[in-house]
Tab-separated table of C-alpha atoms in Angstrom:
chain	number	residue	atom	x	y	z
F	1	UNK	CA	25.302	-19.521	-25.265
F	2	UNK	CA	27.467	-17.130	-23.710
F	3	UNK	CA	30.514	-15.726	-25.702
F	4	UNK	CA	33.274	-15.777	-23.419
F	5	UNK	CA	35.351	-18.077	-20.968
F	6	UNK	CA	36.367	-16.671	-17.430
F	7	UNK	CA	38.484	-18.910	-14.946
F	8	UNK	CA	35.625	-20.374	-12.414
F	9	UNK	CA	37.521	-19.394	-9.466
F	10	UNK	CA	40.541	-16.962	-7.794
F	11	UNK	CA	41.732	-15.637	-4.663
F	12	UNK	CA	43.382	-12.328	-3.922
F	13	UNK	CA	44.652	-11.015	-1.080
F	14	UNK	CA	43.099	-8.016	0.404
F	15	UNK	CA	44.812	-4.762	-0.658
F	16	UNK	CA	46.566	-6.159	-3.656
F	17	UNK	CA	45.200	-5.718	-7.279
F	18	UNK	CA	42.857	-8.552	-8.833
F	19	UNK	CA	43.643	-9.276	-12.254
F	20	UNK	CA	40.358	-11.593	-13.682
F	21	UNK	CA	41.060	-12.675	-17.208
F	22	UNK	CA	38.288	-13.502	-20.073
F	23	UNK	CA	38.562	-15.131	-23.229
F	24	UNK	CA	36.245	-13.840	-26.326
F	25	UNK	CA	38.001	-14.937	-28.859
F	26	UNK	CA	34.935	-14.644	-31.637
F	27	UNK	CA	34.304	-11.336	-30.861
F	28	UNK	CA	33.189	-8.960	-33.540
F	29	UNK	CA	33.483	-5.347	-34.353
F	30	UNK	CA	30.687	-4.157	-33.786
F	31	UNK	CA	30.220	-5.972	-30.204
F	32	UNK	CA	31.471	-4.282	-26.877
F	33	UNK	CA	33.074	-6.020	-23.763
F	34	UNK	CA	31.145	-5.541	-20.607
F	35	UNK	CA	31.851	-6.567	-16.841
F	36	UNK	CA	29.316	-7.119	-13.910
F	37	UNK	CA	29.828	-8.291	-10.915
F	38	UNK	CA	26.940	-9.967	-8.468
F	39	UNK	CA	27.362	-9.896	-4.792
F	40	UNK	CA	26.010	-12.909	-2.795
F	41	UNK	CA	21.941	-12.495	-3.005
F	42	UNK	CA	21.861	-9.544	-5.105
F	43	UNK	CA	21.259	-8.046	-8.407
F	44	UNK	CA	24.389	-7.532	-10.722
F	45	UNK	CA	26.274	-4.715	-10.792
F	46	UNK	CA	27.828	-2.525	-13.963
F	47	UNK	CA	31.402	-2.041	-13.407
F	48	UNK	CA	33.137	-1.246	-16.751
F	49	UNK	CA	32.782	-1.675	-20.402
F	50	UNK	CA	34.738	-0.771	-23.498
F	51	UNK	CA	35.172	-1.426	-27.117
F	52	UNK	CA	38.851	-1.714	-27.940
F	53	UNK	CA	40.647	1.382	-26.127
F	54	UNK	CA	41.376	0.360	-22.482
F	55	UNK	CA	39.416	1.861	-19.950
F	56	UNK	CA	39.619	2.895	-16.561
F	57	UNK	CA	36.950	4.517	-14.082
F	58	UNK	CA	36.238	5.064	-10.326
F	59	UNK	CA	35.686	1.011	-10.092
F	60	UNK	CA	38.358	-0.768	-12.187
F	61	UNK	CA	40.727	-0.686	-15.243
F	62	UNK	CA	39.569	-2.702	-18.243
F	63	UNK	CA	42.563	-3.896	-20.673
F	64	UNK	CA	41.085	-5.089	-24.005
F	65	UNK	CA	44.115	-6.730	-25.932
F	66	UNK	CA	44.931	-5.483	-29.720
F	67	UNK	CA	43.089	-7.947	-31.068
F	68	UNK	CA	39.797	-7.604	-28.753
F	69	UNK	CA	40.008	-11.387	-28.254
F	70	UNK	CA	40.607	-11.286	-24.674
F	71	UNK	CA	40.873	-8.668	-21.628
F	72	UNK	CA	41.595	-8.082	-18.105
F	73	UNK	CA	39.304	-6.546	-15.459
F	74	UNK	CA	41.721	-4.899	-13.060
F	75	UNK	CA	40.542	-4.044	-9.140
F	76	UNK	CA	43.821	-2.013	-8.231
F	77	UNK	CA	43.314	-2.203	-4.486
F	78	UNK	CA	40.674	-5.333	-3.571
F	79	UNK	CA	38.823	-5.076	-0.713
F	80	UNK	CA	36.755	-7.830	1.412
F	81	UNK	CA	33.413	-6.345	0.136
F	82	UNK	CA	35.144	-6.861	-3.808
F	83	UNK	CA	34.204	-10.905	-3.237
F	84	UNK	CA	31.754	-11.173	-5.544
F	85	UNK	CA	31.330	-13.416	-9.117
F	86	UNK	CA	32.242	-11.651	-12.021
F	87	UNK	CA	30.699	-11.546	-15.321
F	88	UNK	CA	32.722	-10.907	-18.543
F	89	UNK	CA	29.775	-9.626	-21.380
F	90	UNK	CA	30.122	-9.233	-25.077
F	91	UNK	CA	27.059	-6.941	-26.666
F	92	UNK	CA	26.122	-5.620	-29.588
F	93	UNK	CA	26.978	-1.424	-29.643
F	94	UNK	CA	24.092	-1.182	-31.778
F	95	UNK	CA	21.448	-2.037	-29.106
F	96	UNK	CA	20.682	-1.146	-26.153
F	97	UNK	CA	17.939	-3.574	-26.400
F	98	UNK	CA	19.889	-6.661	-27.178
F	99	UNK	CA	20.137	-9.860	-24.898
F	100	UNK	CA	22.665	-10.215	-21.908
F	101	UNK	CA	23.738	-13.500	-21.573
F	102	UNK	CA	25.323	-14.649	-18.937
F	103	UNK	CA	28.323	-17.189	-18.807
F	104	UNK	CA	29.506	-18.510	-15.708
F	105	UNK	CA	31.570	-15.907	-14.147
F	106	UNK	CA	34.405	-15.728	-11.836
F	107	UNK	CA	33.840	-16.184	-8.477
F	108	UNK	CA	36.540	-14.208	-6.642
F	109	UNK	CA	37.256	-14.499	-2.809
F	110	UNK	CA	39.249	-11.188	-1.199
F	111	UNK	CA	41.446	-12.816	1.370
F	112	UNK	CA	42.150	-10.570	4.521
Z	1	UNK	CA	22.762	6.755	-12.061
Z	2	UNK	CA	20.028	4.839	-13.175
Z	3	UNK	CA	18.376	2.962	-11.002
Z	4	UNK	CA	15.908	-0.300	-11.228
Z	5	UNK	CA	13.752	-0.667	-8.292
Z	6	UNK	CA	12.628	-4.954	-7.766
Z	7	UNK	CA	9.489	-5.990	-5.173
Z	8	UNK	CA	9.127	-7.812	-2.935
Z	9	UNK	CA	12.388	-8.870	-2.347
Z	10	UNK	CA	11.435	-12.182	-0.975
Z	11	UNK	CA	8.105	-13.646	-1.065
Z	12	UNK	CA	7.165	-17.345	0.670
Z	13	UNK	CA	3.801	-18.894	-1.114
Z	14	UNK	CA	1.716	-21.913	-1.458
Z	15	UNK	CA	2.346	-24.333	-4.126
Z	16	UNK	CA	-0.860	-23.521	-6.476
Z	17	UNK	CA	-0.780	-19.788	-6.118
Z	18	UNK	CA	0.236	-17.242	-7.324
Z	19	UNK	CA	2.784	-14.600	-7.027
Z	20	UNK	CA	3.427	-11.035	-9.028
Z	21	UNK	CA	7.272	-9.614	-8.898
Z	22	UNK	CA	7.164	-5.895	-10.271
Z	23	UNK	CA	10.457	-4.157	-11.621
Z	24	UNK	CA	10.131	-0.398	-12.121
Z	25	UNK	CA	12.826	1.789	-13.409
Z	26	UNK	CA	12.817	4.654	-11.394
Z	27	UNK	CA	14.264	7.488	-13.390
Z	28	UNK	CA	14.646	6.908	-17.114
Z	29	UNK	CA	12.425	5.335	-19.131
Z	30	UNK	CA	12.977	1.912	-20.040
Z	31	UNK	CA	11.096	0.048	-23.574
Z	32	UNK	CA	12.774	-3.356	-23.119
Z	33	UNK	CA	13.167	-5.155	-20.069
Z	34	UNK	CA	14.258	-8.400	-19.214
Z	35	UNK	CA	13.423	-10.972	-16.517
Z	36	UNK	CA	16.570	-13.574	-15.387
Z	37	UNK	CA	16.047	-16.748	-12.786
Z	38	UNK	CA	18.722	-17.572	-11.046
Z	39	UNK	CA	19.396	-21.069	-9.236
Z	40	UNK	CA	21.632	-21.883	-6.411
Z	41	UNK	CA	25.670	-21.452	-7.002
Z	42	UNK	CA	24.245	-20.737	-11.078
Z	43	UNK	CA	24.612	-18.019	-13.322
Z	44	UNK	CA	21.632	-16.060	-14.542
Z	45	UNK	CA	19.383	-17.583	-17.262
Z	46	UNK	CA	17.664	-15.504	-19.389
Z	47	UNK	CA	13.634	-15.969	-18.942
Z	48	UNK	CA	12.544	-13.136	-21.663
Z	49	UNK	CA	12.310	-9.870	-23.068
Z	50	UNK	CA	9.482	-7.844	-21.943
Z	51	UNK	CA	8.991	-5.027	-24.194
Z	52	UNK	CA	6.538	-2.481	-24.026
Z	53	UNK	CA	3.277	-2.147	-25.106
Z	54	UNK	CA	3.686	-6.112	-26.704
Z	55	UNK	CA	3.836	-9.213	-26.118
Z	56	UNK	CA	6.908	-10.205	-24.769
Z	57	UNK	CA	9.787	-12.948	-25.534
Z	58	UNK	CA	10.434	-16.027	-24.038
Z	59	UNK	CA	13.337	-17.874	-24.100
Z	60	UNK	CA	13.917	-21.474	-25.425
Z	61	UNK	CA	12.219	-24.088	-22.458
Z	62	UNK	CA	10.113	-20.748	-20.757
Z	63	UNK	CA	7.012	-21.722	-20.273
Z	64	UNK	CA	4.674	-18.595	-21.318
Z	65	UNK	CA	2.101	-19.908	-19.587
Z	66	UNK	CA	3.424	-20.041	-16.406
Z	67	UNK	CA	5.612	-16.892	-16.430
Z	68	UNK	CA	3.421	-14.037	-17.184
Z	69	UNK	CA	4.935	-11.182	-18.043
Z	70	UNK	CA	3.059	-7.532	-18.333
Z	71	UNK	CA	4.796	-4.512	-19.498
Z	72	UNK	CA	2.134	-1.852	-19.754
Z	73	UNK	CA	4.264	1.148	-19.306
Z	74	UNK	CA	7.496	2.567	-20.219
Z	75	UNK	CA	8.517	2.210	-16.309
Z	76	UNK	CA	6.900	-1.200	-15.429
Z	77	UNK	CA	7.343	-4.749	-15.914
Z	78	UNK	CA	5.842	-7.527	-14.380
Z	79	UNK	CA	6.863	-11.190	-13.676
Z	80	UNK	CA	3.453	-13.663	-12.227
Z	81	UNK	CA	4.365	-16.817	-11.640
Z	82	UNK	CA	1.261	-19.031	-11.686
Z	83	UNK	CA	0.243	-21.747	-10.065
Z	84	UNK	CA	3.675	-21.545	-8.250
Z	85	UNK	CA	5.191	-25.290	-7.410
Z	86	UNK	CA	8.282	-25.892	-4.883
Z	87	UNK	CA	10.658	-26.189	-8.086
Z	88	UNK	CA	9.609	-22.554	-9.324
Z	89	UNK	CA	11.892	-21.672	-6.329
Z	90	UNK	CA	14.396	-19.528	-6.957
Z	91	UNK	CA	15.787	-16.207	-7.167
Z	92	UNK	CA	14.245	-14.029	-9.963
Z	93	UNK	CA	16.210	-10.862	-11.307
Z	94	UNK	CA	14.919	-8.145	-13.450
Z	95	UNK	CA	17.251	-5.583	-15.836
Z	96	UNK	CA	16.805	-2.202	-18.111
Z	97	UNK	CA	18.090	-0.945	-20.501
Z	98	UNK	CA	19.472	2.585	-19.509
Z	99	UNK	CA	19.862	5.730	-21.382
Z	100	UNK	CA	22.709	5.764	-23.339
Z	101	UNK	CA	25.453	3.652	-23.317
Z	102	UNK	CA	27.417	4.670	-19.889
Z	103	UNK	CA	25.443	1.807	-18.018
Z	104	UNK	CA	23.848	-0.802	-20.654
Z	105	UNK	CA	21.869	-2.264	-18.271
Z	106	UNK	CA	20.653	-1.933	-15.022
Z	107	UNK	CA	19.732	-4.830	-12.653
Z	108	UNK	CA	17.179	-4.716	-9.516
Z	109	UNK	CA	17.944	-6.182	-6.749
Z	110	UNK	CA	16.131	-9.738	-7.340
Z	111	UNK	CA	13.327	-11.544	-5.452
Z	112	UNK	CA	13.715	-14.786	-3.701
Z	113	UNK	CA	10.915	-16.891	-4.279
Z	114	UNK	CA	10.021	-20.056	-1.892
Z	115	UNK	CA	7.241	-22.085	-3.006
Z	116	UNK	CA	6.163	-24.082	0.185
């Protein structure tokens, strides 16, 4: 079973930031917090991960709260082609061979 | 980056063939690999772990039978569905495990599978 809640759905208007929650609340130590995202008919896509420092890249901003038991995936500027679902991962740092699995997601429409 | 290269990327077959989905990662080397199905408007279900060189891992209600799954080199999995029926239709998504941890894992692109 997956490890985390996301909202199932959210809008955002196109140019303003997305701000898509998750819940993993029985997170452990030793387990890092991952985001995907899958565009309609294709294979997911890596976006960001981190452990417990917030992170930031070319893609998003990943805010991991003090006590790792939630965080916010942060597209600053969304775009039409950001409507995607959104996977929020928890994963072992120890393996790179471990199991992904896959909650639900959060489907999120960019509104023009 | 690393990338993972999926083929065919759709495929329309009989019911009672068979059909073979390669995944190939095209510049690192990859010793686990794993195979997802993915329905309509659903999230991706783990199938199994193909590992290299051995047999691989099948998920809970995975029929091993049915889903063969070959990973004879450290840049090569494959997925055969046999004896394909209309309900083994669905979209079928393969991921590897990357170098280091900058990526974790990287997905192909997936194959849609009809079974007509």
């Amino acid at each position: 079973d997956a490890k985390t809640t996301q909202p199932t759905s959210m809008d955002c208007a196109e140019g303003r930031a997305a701000n898509l929650p998750c819940n993993h609340s029985t997170i452990s130590g030793n387990e890092y917090v991952y985001w995907y995202r899958q565009i309609h008919s294709q294979g997911p896509q890596y976006i960001i991960h981190g452990l417990k420092n917030n992170e930031t890249n070319e893609m998003a901003s990943l805010i991991i709260t003090e006590d790792r038991k939630s965080s916010t995936l942060i597209l600053p500027h969304a775009t039409l082609r950001d409507t995607a679902v959104y996977y929020c991962i928890v994963r072992p740092i120890s393996s790179n061979t471990g199991k992904l699995i896959f909650g639900q997601g959060t489907t999120l429409q960019v509104k023009p | 980056g690393a990338v993972v290269s999926q083929h065919p990327s759709r495929v329309i077959c009989k019911s009672g063939t068979s059909v073979k989905i390669e995944c190939r990662s095209l510049d690192f080397q990859a010793t686990t690999m794993f195979w997802y199905r993915q329905f309509p408007k659903q999230s991706l279900m783990l199938m199994a772990t193909s590992n290299e060189g051995s047999k691989a891992t099948y998920e809970q209600g995975v029929e091993k039978d049915k889903f063969l799954i070959n990973h004879a080199s450290l840049t090569l999995s494959t997925l055969t569905v046999t004896s394909a029926h209309p309900e083994d239709s669905s979209f079928y998504i393969c991921s590897a495990s990357s170098a280091g941890e900058r990526y974790g894992y990287t997905f192909g692109s997936g194959t849609r599978l009809t079974v007509v």
